[in-house]
PDB file of C-alpha atoms in Angstrom:
ATOM      1  CA  MET A   1      10.462  43.285   2.869  1.00 53.00           C
ATOM      2  CA  ALA A   2       6.707  42.797   2.769  1.00 56.00           C
ATOM      3  CA  LYS A   3       5.128  40.486   5.313  1.00 56.00           C
ATOM      4  CA  LYS A   4       3.618  37.281   3.959  1.00 57.00           C
ATOM      5  CA  ASN A   5       0.092  36.643   5.038  1.00 54.00           C
ATOM      6  CA  LYS A   6      -0.186  33.296   6.756  1.00 55.00           C
ATOM      7  CA  ILE A   7      -3.215  31.261   5.924  1.00 52.00           C
ATOM      8  CA  LYS A   8      -4.898  29.934   9.008  1.00 48.00           C
ATOM      9  CA  HIS A   9      -6.559  26.578   8.655  1.00 46.00           C
ATOM     10  CA  PHE A  10      -9.511  26.005  10.900  1.00 54.00           C
ATOM     11  CA  HIS A  11     -12.110  23.355  11.307  1.00 59.00           C
ATOM     12  CA  THR A  12     -15.714  24.300  10.663  1.00 73.00           C
ATOM     13  CA  ASN A  13     -17.911  22.575  13.210  1.00 87.00           C
ATOM     14  CA  LYS A  14     -20.439  20.234  11.636  1.00 91.00           C
ATOM     15  CA  VAL A  15     -23.979  19.383  12.613  1.00 91.00           C
ATOM     16  CA  ILE A  16     -24.620  15.808  11.592  1.00 89.00           C
ATOM     17  CA  HIS A  17     -28.236  14.634  11.359  1.00 90.00           C
ATOM     18  CA  LEU A  18     -29.005  10.877  11.354  1.00 87.00           C
ATOM     19  CA  SER A  19     -32.590   9.836  10.964  1.00 89.00           C
ATOM     20  CA  THR A  20     -32.787   6.286   9.696  1.00 77.00           C
ATOM     21  CA  HIS A  21     -30.254   3.531   9.574  1.00 65.00           C
ATOM     22  CA  GLU A  22     -30.550  -0.106   8.760  1.00 68.00           C
ATOM     23  CA  GLU A  23     -28.737  -0.329  12.043  1.00 78.00           C
ATOM     24  CA  LYS A  24     -28.384   2.217  14.817  1.00 87.00           C
ATOM     25  CA  PRO A  25     -24.987   3.949  14.911  1.00 92.00           C
ATOM     26  CA  THR A  26     -22.559   2.248  17.231  1.00 93.00           C
ATOM     27  CA  ILE A  27     -20.850   4.022  20.110  1.00 95.00           C
ATOM     28  CA  GLY A  28     -17.620   3.782  18.072  1.00 96.00           C
ATOM     29  CA  GLU A  29     -19.204   5.437  15.039  1.00 95.00           C
ATOM     30  CA  LEU A  30     -20.589   8.228  17.193  1.00 96.00           C
ATOM     31  CA  GLN A  31     -17.238   8.733  18.893  1.00 97.00           C
ATOM     32  CA  GLU A  32     -15.660   9.042  15.436  1.00 96.00           C
ATOM     33  CA  MET A  33     -18.238  11.568  14.345  1.00 95.00           C
ATOM     34  CA  VAL A  34     -17.768  13.843  17.383  1.00 96.00           C
ATOM     35  CA  GLY A  35     -14.064  13.188  17.763  1.00 96.00           C
ATOM     36  CA  GLY A  36     -14.062  11.773  21.295  1.00 96.00           C
ATOM     37  CA  HIS A  37     -16.054  10.138  24.081  1.00 97.00           C
ATOM     38  CA  ILE A  38     -19.755  10.779  23.581  1.00 97.00           C
ATOM     39  CA  GLN A  39     -22.031  12.705  25.923  1.00 96.00           C
ATOM     40  CA  LEU A  40     -25.826  12.678  25.545  1.00 96.00           C
ATOM     41  CA  VAL A  41     -26.715  16.366  25.985  1.00 93.00           C
ATOM     42  CA  PHE A  42     -30.378  16.124  25.004  1.00 93.00           C
ATOM     43  CA  ASP A  43     -32.754  13.155  25.097  1.00 92.00           C
ATOM     44  CA  SER A  44     -36.462  13.495  24.323  1.00 90.00           C
ATOM     45  CA  SER A  45     -38.600  10.530  23.314  1.00 89.00           C
ATOM     46  CA  GLU A  46     -41.523  12.955  22.915  1.00 89.00           C
ATOM     47  CA  LEU A  47     -39.617  14.887  20.240  1.00 89.00           C
ATOM     48  CA  ALA A  48     -37.875  11.679  18.953  1.00 91.00           C
ATOM     49  CA  LEU A  49     -34.518  13.391  19.243  1.00 93.00           C
ATOM     50  CA  GLN A  50     -31.191  12.900  20.964  1.00 95.00           C
ATOM     51  CA  ILE A  51     -28.108  15.179  20.686  1.00 96.00           C
ATOM     52  CA  ILE A  52     -24.610  13.765  21.107  1.00 97.00           C
ATOM     53  CA  ALA A  53     -21.470  15.829  21.722  1.00 97.00           C
ATOM     54  CA  ASP A  54     -17.806  15.168  22.557  1.00 97.00           C
ATOM     55  CA  ASP A  55     -17.700  14.878  26.339  1.00 96.00           C
ATOM     56  CA  ASP A  56     -14.319  16.676  26.514  1.00 96.00           C
ATOM     57  CA  GLY A  57     -14.845  18.958  23.513  1.00 95.00           C
ATOM     58  CA  LYS A  58     -14.319  22.231  25.425  1.00 93.00           C
ATOM     59  CA  LEU A  59     -11.346  20.791  27.342  1.00 95.00           C
ATOM     60  CA  LYS A  60      -9.776  19.916  23.972  1.00 95.00           C
ATOM     61  CA  GLY A  61     -10.236  23.567  22.869  1.00 93.00           C
ATOM     62  CA  LYS A  62     -12.952  22.855  20.323  1.00 94.00           C
ATOM     63  CA  SER A  63     -14.831  25.970  19.348  1.00 91.00           C
ATOM     64  CA  MET A  64     -18.504  26.655  19.947  1.00 91.00           C
ATOM     65  CA  ASN A  65     -20.810  25.041  17.389  1.00 92.00           C
ATOM     66  CA  ASP A  66     -23.156  27.988  16.868  1.00 90.00           C
ATOM     67  CA  GLU A  67     -25.784  26.196  14.784  1.00 91.00           C
ATOM     68  CA  ALA A  68     -26.075  23.205  17.154  1.00 93.00           C
ATOM     69  CA  THR A  69     -26.032  25.419  20.308  1.00 90.00           C
ATOM     70  CA  LEU A  70     -28.853  27.581  19.024  1.00 88.00           C
ATOM     71  CA  GLU A  71     -30.976  24.522  18.185  1.00 90.00           C
ATOM     72  CA  TRP A  72     -30.101  23.016  21.608  1.00 89.00           C
ATOM     73  CA  TYR A  73     -31.228  26.196  23.402  1.00 84.00           C
ATOM     74  CA  ARG A  74     -34.475  26.172  21.469  1.00 84.00           C
ATOM     75  CA  LEU A  75     -35.114  22.507  22.290  1.00 86.00           C
ATOM     76  CA  LEU A  76     -34.253  22.995  25.985  1.00 78.00           C
ATOM     77  CA  SER A  77     -36.822  25.837  26.178  1.00 76.00           C
ATOM     78  CA  LEU A  78     -39.454  23.454  24.749  1.00 74.00           C
ATOM     79  CA  ASP A  79     -38.442  20.671  27.097  1.00 64.00           C
ATOM     80  CA  LYS A  80     -37.596  22.721  30.253  1.00 59.00           C
ATOM     81  CA  ASP A  81     -40.105  20.976  32.494  1.00 56.00           C
ATOM     82  CA  LYS A  82     -38.591  17.514  31.931  1.00 56.00           C
ATOM     83  CA  SER A  83     -36.657  16.122  34.812  1.00 47.00           C
ATOM     84  CA  TRP A  84     -33.736  14.587  32.848  1.00 50.00           C
ATOM     85  CA  TYR A  85     -31.985  17.970  32.699  1.00 53.00           C
ATOM     86  CA  SER A  86     -31.979  20.888  35.146  1.00 55.00           C
ATOM     87  CA  TYR A  87     -33.055  23.860  33.000  1.00 55.00           C
ATOM     88  CA  GLU A  88     -32.323  26.401  35.809  1.00 59.00           C
ATOM     89  CA  GLU A  89     -28.823  24.972  36.214  1.00 57.00           C
ATOM     90  CA  PHE A  90     -28.325  25.187  32.443  1.00 55.00           C
ATOM     91  CA  VAL A  91     -29.411  28.812  32.290  1.00 54.00           C
ATOM     92  CA  SER A  92     -27.236  29.812  35.292  1.00 54.00           C
ATOM     93  CA  GLN A  93     -24.155  28.317  33.585  1.00 60.00           C
ATOM     94  CA  VAL A  94     -24.917  29.470  30.048  1.00 71.00           C
ATOM     95  CA  ASP A  95     -23.590  26.326  28.550  1.00 82.00           C
ATOM     96  CA  TRP A  96     -22.759  25.692  24.861  1.00 88.00           C
ATOM     97  CA  LEU A  97     -21.890  22.829  22.521  1.00 93.00           C
ATOM     98  CA  ALA A  98     -18.376  22.454  21.152  1.00 94.00           C
ATOM     99  CA  GLY A  99     -17.035  20.736  18.031  1.00 95.00           C
ATOM    100  CA  ASP A 100     -18.999  18.397  15.778  1.00 96.00           C
ATOM    101  CA  ILE A 101     -22.469  17.515  17.080  1.00 96.00           C
ATOM    102  CA  VAL A 102     -24.746  14.623  16.077  1.00 95.00           C
ATOM    103  CA  PHE A 103     -28.523  14.893  16.126  1.00 95.00           C
ATOM    104  CA  LEU A 104     -30.160  11.414  16.250  1.00 94.00           C
ATOM    105  CA  HIS A 105     -33.718  11.440  14.982  1.00 93.00           C
ATOM    106  CA  LYS A 106     -36.374   8.688  15.375  1.00 91.00           C
ATOM    107  CA  ASP A 107     -35.038   5.254  14.464  1.00 90.00           C
ATOM    108  CA  ALA A 108     -31.363   6.330  14.823  1.00 92.00           C
ATOM    109  CA  MET A 109     -31.853   7.096  18.533  1.00 93.00           C
ATOM    110  CA  LEU A 110     -29.828   5.149  21.067  1.00 92.00           C
ATOM    111  CA  ASP A 111     -31.703   2.756  23.325  1.00 87.00           C
TER     112      ASP A 111
END
């Protein structure tokens, strides 16, 4: 008897870009977008950009978001002298972003 191939369903991680809103996204809306409690993983007023991730994304088994992680690495290399994030600590841990990630641009940034 021939084996039936099982179709595996998987979630493709999204990168969501928000640039202008009549109102800033609420914490609840951001939590819904990332699928959990939010974590601000990048915050640059100079670049007018914030990056939001699920705080427990890796613990929940969410896969690496390649597109968001590569952009995050690029941005951290531009912003490595800023004190809000320890670049050396980041490099030593080789961190990555998991699950759906939200990029907040300009007017959509949290206060």
